[in-house]
PDB file of C-alpha atoms in Angstrom:
ATOM      1  CA  MET H 245     -21.194  -3.848-111.325  1.00  0.00           C
ATOM      2  CA  LYS H 246     -19.191  -5.271-114.193  1.00  0.00           C
ATOM      3  CA  ILE H 247     -15.625  -6.512-113.934  1.00  0.00           C
ATOM      4  CA  GLY H 248     -14.087  -3.220-115.081  1.00  0.00           C
ATOM      5  CA  GLU H 249     -15.837  -1.316-112.307  1.00  0.00           C
ATOM      6  CA  LEU H 250     -14.747  -3.885-109.716  1.00  0.00           C
ATOM      7  CA  SER H 251     -11.207  -3.545-111.004  1.00  0.00           C
ATOM      8  CA  ARG H 252     -11.352   0.251-110.634  1.00  0.00           C
ATOM      9  CA  ARG H 253     -12.850   0.072-107.146  1.00  0.00           C
ATOM     10  CA  THR H 254     -10.347  -2.475-105.818  1.00  0.00           C
ATOM     11  CA  GLY H 255      -7.174  -1.784-107.759  1.00  0.00           C
ATOM     12  CA  ALA H 256      -7.046  -5.431-108.843  1.00  0.00           C
ATOM     13  CA  SER H 257      -6.463  -6.073-112.512  1.00  0.00           C
ATOM     14  CA  ILE H 258      -9.194  -7.664-114.592  1.00  0.00           C
ATOM     15  CA  ARG H 259      -6.855 -10.593-115.141  1.00  0.00           C
ATOM     16  CA  SER H 260      -6.496 -11.022-111.347  1.00  0.00           C
ATOM     17  CA  LEU H 261     -10.255 -10.913-110.871  1.00  0.00           C
ATOM     18  CA  ARG H 262     -10.706 -13.639-113.475  1.00  0.00           C
ATOM     19  CA  TYR H 263      -8.000 -15.674-111.744  1.00  0.00           C
ATOM     20  CA  TYR H 264      -9.762 -15.265-108.381  1.00  0.00           C
ATOM     21  CA  GLU H 265     -12.918 -16.585-110.024  1.00  0.00           C
ATOM     22  CA  GLU H 266     -11.037 -19.564-111.522  1.00  0.00           C
ATOM     23  CA  GLN H 267      -9.689 -20.366-108.058  1.00  0.00           C
ATOM     24  CA  GLY H 268     -13.171 -20.256-106.521  1.00  0.00           C
ATOM     25  CA  LEU H 269     -12.501 -17.081-104.533  1.00  0.00           C
ATOM     26  CA  LEU H 270     -15.106 -14.952-106.323  1.00  0.00           C
ATOM     27  CA  ALA H 271     -18.458 -16.092-107.660  1.00  0.00           C
ATOM     28  CA  PRO H 272     -19.986 -13.384-109.845  1.00  0.00           C
ATOM     29  CA  GLU H 273     -23.415 -13.710-111.331  1.00  0.00           C
ATOM     30  CA  ARG H 274     -23.353 -14.350-115.073  1.00  0.00           C
ATOM     31  CA  LEU H 275     -25.720 -12.565-117.404  1.00  0.00           C
ATOM     32  CA  PRO H 276     -27.101 -14.413-120.455  1.00  0.00           C
ATOM     33  CA  SER H 277     -24.581 -12.431-122.488  1.00  0.00           C
ATOM     34  CA  GLY H 278     -21.760 -13.972-120.441  1.00  0.00           C
ATOM     35  CA  TYR H 279     -20.855 -10.744-118.666  1.00  0.00           C
ATOM     36  CA  ARG H 280     -19.849 -11.069-115.038  1.00  0.00           C
ATOM     37  CA  VAL H 281     -21.851  -9.002-112.548  1.00  0.00           C
ATOM     38  CA  TYR H 282     -20.522  -8.390-109.041  1.00  0.00           C
ATOM     39  CA  ASP H 283     -22.356  -7.092-105.998  1.00  0.00           C
ATOM     40  CA  ASP H 284     -21.003  -4.523-103.539  1.00  0.00           C
ATOM     41  CA  ARG H 285     -19.766  -7.266-101.185  1.00  0.00           C
ATOM     42  CA  SER H 286     -17.300  -8.308-103.885  1.00  0.00           C
ATOM     43  CA  VAL H 287     -15.261  -5.160-103.233  1.00  0.00           C
ATOM     44  CA  ALA H 288     -14.579  -6.225 -99.625  1.00  0.00           C
ATOM     45  CA  THR H 289     -13.953  -9.811-100.746  1.00  0.00           C
ATOM     46  CA  VAL H 290     -11.325  -8.712-103.262  1.00  0.00           C
ATOM     47  CA  HIS H 291      -9.630  -6.570-100.610  1.00  0.00           C
ATOM     48  CA  ARG H 292      -9.506  -9.578 -98.272  1.00  0.00           C
ATOM     49  CA  ILE H 293      -8.128 -11.792-101.033  1.00  0.00           C
ATOM     50  CA  ARG H 294      -5.391  -9.298-101.844  1.00  0.00           C
ATOM     51  CA  VAL H 295      -4.390  -8.884 -98.194  1.00  0.00           C
ATOM     52  CA  LEU H 296      -4.225 -12.636 -97.655  1.00  0.00           C
ATOM     53  CA  LEU H 297      -2.259 -13.151-100.870  1.00  0.00           C
ATOM     54  CA  SER H 298       0.190 -10.401 -99.898  1.00  0.00           C
ATOM     55  CA  ALA H 299       0.658 -12.183 -96.559  1.00  0.00           C
ATOM     56  CA  GLY H 300       1.783 -15.233 -98.503  1.00  0.00           C
ATOM     57  CA  LEU H 301      -1.267 -17.455 -98.203  1.00  0.00           C
ATOM     58  CA  GLY H 302      -2.120 -19.607-101.189  1.00  0.00           C
ATOM     59  CA  THR H 303      -5.437 -19.505-102.974  1.00  0.00           C
ATOM     60  CA  SER H 304      -6.482 -22.895-101.562  1.00  0.00           C
ATOM     61  CA  ALA H 305      -6.081 -21.615 -97.980  1.00  0.00           C
ATOM     62  CA  ILE H 306      -7.862 -18.392 -98.884  1.00  0.00           C
ATOM     63  CA  ALA H 307     -10.718 -20.397-100.415  1.00  0.00           C
ATOM     64  CA  GLU H 308     -11.142 -22.137 -97.054  1.00  0.00           C
ATOM     65  CA  ILE H 309     -10.965 -18.895 -95.071  1.00  0.00           C
ATOM     66  CA  LEU H 310     -13.315 -16.678 -97.111  1.00  0.00           C
ATOM     67  CA  PRO H 311     -16.553 -18.569 -96.355  1.00  0.00           C
ATOM     68  CA  ASN H 312     -15.800 -18.044 -92.659  1.00  0.00           C
ATOM     69  CA  VAL H 313     -15.453 -14.247 -92.858  1.00  0.00           C
ATOM     70  CA  TYR H 314     -18.387 -12.258 -91.534  1.00  0.00           C
ATOM     71  CA  ASP H 315     -18.181  -8.455 -91.346  1.00  0.00           C
ATOM     72  CA  ASP H 316     -14.369  -8.541 -91.262  1.00  0.00           C
ATOM     73  CA  SER H 317     -14.364 -11.138 -88.483  1.00  0.00           C
ATOM     74  CA  VAL H 318     -13.217 -14.664 -89.132  1.00  0.00           C
ATOM     75  CA  VAL H 319     -15.219 -17.374 -87.428  1.00  0.00           C
ATOM     76  CA  LEU H 320     -13.693 -20.824 -87.731  1.00  0.00           C
ATOM     77  CA  THR H 321     -15.492 -23.831 -86.370  1.00  0.00           C
ATOM     78  CA  GLY H 322     -13.859 -27.018 -85.168  1.00  0.00           C
ATOM     79  CA  ARG H 323     -14.808 -28.712 -88.423  1.00  0.00           C
ATOM     80  CA  CYS H 324     -11.372 -28.354 -89.934  1.00  0.00           C
ATOM     81  CA  PRO H 325      -8.410 -28.835 -87.569  1.00  0.00           C
ATOM     82  CA  GLU H 326      -6.053 -28.974 -90.566  1.00  0.00           C
ATOM     83  CA  LEU H 327      -7.026 -25.420 -91.459  1.00  0.00           C
ATOM     84  CA  HIS H 328      -6.321 -24.247 -87.905  1.00  0.00           C
ATOM     85  CA  GLU H 329      -2.915 -25.938 -87.979  1.00  0.00           C
ATOM     86  CA  GLY H 330      -2.088 -24.509 -91.390  1.00  0.00           C
ATOM     87  CA  LEU H 331      -3.108 -21.024 -90.315  1.00  0.00           C
ATOM     88  CA  ALA H 332      -0.931 -21.302 -87.196  1.00  0.00           C
ATOM     89  CA  VAL H 333       2.032 -22.190 -89.411  1.00  0.00           C
ATOM     90  CA  GLU H 334       1.270 -19.239 -91.706  1.00  0.00           C
ATOM     91  CA  ARG H 335       0.974 -16.904 -88.717  1.00  0.00           C
ATOM     92  CA  ALA H 336       4.391 -18.017 -87.438  1.00  0.00           C
ATOM     93  CA  ARG H 337       5.888 -17.468 -90.894  1.00  0.00           C
ATOM     94  CA  ILE H 338       4.386 -13.973 -91.112  1.00  0.00           C
ATOM     95  CA  THR H 339       5.633 -13.130 -87.605  1.00  0.00           C
ATOM     96  CA  LYS H 340       9.158 -14.163 -88.628  1.00  0.00           C
ATOM     97  CA  GLN H 341       8.871 -12.097 -91.792  1.00  0.00           C
ATOM     98  CA  ILE H 342       7.771  -9.055 -89.760  1.00  0.00           C
ATOM     99  CA  GLU H 343      10.751  -9.503 -87.425  1.00  0.00           C
ATOM    100  CA  ASP H 344      13.104  -9.716 -90.405  1.00  0.00           C
ATOM    101  CA  LEU H 345      11.593  -6.564 -91.908  1.00  0.00           C
ATOM    102  CA  GLN H 346      11.933  -4.722 -88.602  1.00  0.00           C
ATOM    103  CA  THR H 347      15.600  -5.711 -88.452  1.00  0.00           C
ATOM    104  CA  ALA H 348      16.097  -4.498 -92.023  1.00  0.00           C
ATOM    105  CA  ARG H 349      14.400  -1.199 -91.143  1.00  0.00           C
ATOM    106  CA  GLU H 350      16.684  -0.755 -88.126  1.00  0.00           C
ATOM    107  CA  ILE H 351      19.726  -1.300 -90.342  1.00  0.00           C
ATOM    108  CA  LEU H 352      18.419   1.249 -92.847  1.00  0.00           C
ATOM    109  CA  ASP H 353      17.717   3.694 -90.014  1.00  0.00           C
ATOM    110  CA  SER H 354      21.308   3.263 -88.878  1.00  0.00           C
ATOM    111  CA  LEU H 355      22.617   3.887 -92.375  1.00  0.00           C
ATOM    112  CA  ILE H 356      20.459   6.948 -92.815  1.00  0.00           C
ATOM    113  CA  GLY H 357      20.837   8.567 -89.416  1.00  0.00           C
ATOM    114  CA  ARG H 358      23.892   7.248 -87.625  1.00  0.00           C
ATOM    115  CA  PRO H 359      26.849   4.889 -88.089  1.00  0.00           C
ATOM    116  CA  LEU H 360      25.944   1.254 -88.527  1.00  0.00           C
ATOM    117  CA  VAL H 361      26.799  -1.017 -85.601  1.00  0.00           C
ATOM    118  CA  ILE H 362      25.979  -4.661 -86.045  1.00  0.00           C
ATOM    119  CA  THR H 363      26.391  -6.643 -82.862  1.00  0.00           C
ATOM    120  CA  GLY H 364      28.192  -9.964 -83.023  1.00  0.00           C
ATOM    121  CA  VAL H 365      30.154  -9.035 -86.165  1.00  0.00           C
ATOM    122  CA  LYS H 366      33.781  -7.935 -86.047  1.00  0.00           C
ATOM    123  CA  GLN H 367      34.204  -4.524 -87.599  1.00  0.00           C
ATOM    124  CA  PRO H 368      37.217  -4.072 -89.960  1.00  0.00           C
ATOM    125  CA  ARG H 369      40.017  -1.836 -88.622  1.00  0.00           C
TER     126      ARG H 369
END
């Protein structure tokens, strides 16, 4: 499939797909005319890239992760302890972000459904 079709199937802009290629995240075949041609596996790869980017990982980390993804499972060998350490840091950051979002949702729930009570903060009289 050409880049426009991949864009339609993944929701990623053509510009993003070209950027992913520049960063070494996608490797389309090139026709003699210069057109990029993607296989069906590229759809899943783009979805993975977008999820990892939305989680806050940088393209260099994603470039290290993608070759280790097999059928939506990630298999990391002991070859790269720095990657393991970096991923642990990213996981902790994401966990903190999830906790913060859950707290924000609870506050919004309070505003929507019942009076807001924030513990540890003096309420004005």
